[in-house]
Amino acid sequence: MNSNEPHDQNDVTSNDRHPNIASTTTTRKGKRVKKIKRFLRNNCNKSRIILFHLFILMIAAIIVIIIFLLNNPSIFIRPHCKAPFGAASLNSTFNTLGQLETGMSYNSNNEYNVVNSLGFTGKYQFTEQTLKDLGYYTPKDNVYYKNGSDKNNWAGKFTGKNGCNSYQDFLDNKFNVQEIAIREEFQMDLRIINDTLPQNQSLDSFLNKPLKFTGCNISAGGVSLNNITLAGILAVAHLIGAANAAQALVSGNSPCDDMGTSITKYLTDFSECDFPAEQVTDAVNSFENNS
């Protein structure tokens, strides 16, 4: 066809015949593009806000975890007592024992009012029986508990010894009652251990000597400990009872505490803390004089 010839009417496009349709189509496309842009802009803003809040929550969670771990260092790292021989070791023994019992730092404000699921109470997780033996507590109907077979319900009465007249007084560590009680218990346990050991043996038979144990949660071959200290023995006595601790030393059969932990772990925990028996005997007076 000659380009100079006029176009046939049939060659006219629909947009040429209906200019309003073309305009409408363009307008619709423009509106759709604007809607998409607006949608993306709005949702991007929302996404940024959501991500910002998630970031803030993540930072807050990290801070909470850090604070928790600082206050509860024993959750993942088992405390180990290490101090020079003598008074420093005795004080470190009490602090380490408190950390092992509560899972908290020894200078935490909350360590004295910790109560576990079995009713074990305070920084050193005292039982009704222990406080009964120390003269602080009279159980209801003269019932008390041992080896975790029953919960410590604390339904009895406190005697008023050292100003402790109630369970709340004890939880509040009123007049340093918990610190005095643990030192009194060490003195009591030392006497019981000496009385329980056979006549041909004394604590010197075991102190600073290697010992092999078998028993609860120990592999068939047993475990050998290179250094048994008085700190370790008294820590074990607090956890399983003084008579049981003496029997374990003699037999080499290691029981577990109420939470299923072998006493060999506690003997290891205190293998680098040691002090003479005389400082245990004077522990209460020394503490009261320095308080």
Short mmCIF file of N, CA and C in Angstrom, two decimals, residues 78-84 89 91-97 266 268-274:
data_model
loop_
_atom_site.label_atom_id
_atom_site.label_comp_id
_atom_site.label_asym_id
_atom_site.label_seq_id
_atom_site.Cartn_x
_atom_site.Cartn_y
_atom_site.Cartn_z
N ARG A 78 29.76 -24.08 88.57
CA ARG A 78 29.71 -24.54 89.96
C ARG A 78 30.78 -23.80 90.77
N PRO A 79 30.40 -23.19 91.89
CA PRO A 79 31.38 -22.45 92.69
C PRO A 79 32.46 -23.38 93.24
N HIS A 80 33.64 -22.85 93.40
CA HIS A 80 34.76 -23.61 93.98
C HIS A 80 35.41 -22.76 95.05
N CYS A 81 35.54 -23.34 96.23
CA CYS A 81 36.13 -22.62 97.36
C CYS A 81 37.65 -22.64 97.25
N LYS A 82 38.24 -21.46 97.27
CA LYS A 82 39.70 -21.36 97.21
C LYS A 82 40.14 -20.17 98.04
N ALA A 83 40.88 -20.42 99.10
CA ALA A 83 41.34 -19.34 99.98
C ALA A 83 42.52 -19.84 100.81
N PRO A 84 43.31 -18.92 101.36
CA PRO A 84 44.43 -19.32 102.21
C PRO A 84 43.95 -20.08 103.44
N SER A 89 39.72 -19.17 104.75
CA SER A 89 39.10 -20.37 104.21
C SER A 89 37.76 -20.66 104.88
N ASN A 91 35.64 -18.48 106.21
CA ASN A 91 34.65 -17.53 105.67
C ASN A 91 34.28 -17.88 104.23
N SER A 92 35.28 -18.25 103.43
CA SER A 92 35.02 -18.62 102.05
C SER A 92 34.18 -19.89 101.97
N THR A 93 34.36 -20.79 102.93
CA THR A 93 33.56 -22.02 102.97
C THR A 93 32.09 -21.70 103.15
N PHE A 94 31.78 -20.79 104.07
CA PHE A 94 30.38 -20.41 104.27
C PHE A 94 29.81 -19.74 103.02
N ASN A 95 30.58 -18.85 102.42
CA ASN A 95 30.10 -18.16 101.22
C ASN A 95 29.87 -19.13 100.07
N THR A 96 30.81 -20.05 99.87
CA THR A 96 30.68 -21.02 98.78
C THR A 96 29.53 -21.97 99.04
N LEU A 97 29.37 -22.39 100.28
CA LEU A 97 28.26 -23.28 100.63
C LEU A 97 26.93 -22.60 100.35
N TYR A 266 31.03 -32.27 96.38
CA TYR A 266 31.21 -31.27 97.43
C TYR A 266 32.62 -31.35 98.03
N THR A 268 35.21 -32.14 96.40
CA THR A 268 36.05 -31.48 95.39
C THR A 268 35.87 -29.96 95.43
N ASP A 269 34.62 -29.51 95.63
CA ASP A 269 34.34 -28.07 95.67
C ASP A 269 35.15 -27.36 96.75
N PHE A 270 35.45 -28.08 97.85
CA PHE A 270 36.12 -27.45 98.99
C PHE A 270 37.54 -27.98 99.19
N SER A 271 38.11 -28.56 98.15
CA SER A 271 39.45 -29.16 98.28
C SER A 271 40.55 -28.12 98.43
N GLU A 272 40.25 -26.85 98.11
CA GLU A 272 41.26 -25.79 98.23
C GLU A 272 40.89 -24.78 99.31
N CYS A 273 40.04 -25.20 100.24
CA CYS A 273 39.75 -24.42 101.44
C CYS A 273 39.98 -25.31 102.65
N ASP A 274 40.68 -24.82 103.64
CA ASP A 274 40.95 -25.63 104.82
C ASP A 274 41.24 -24.74 106.02
#
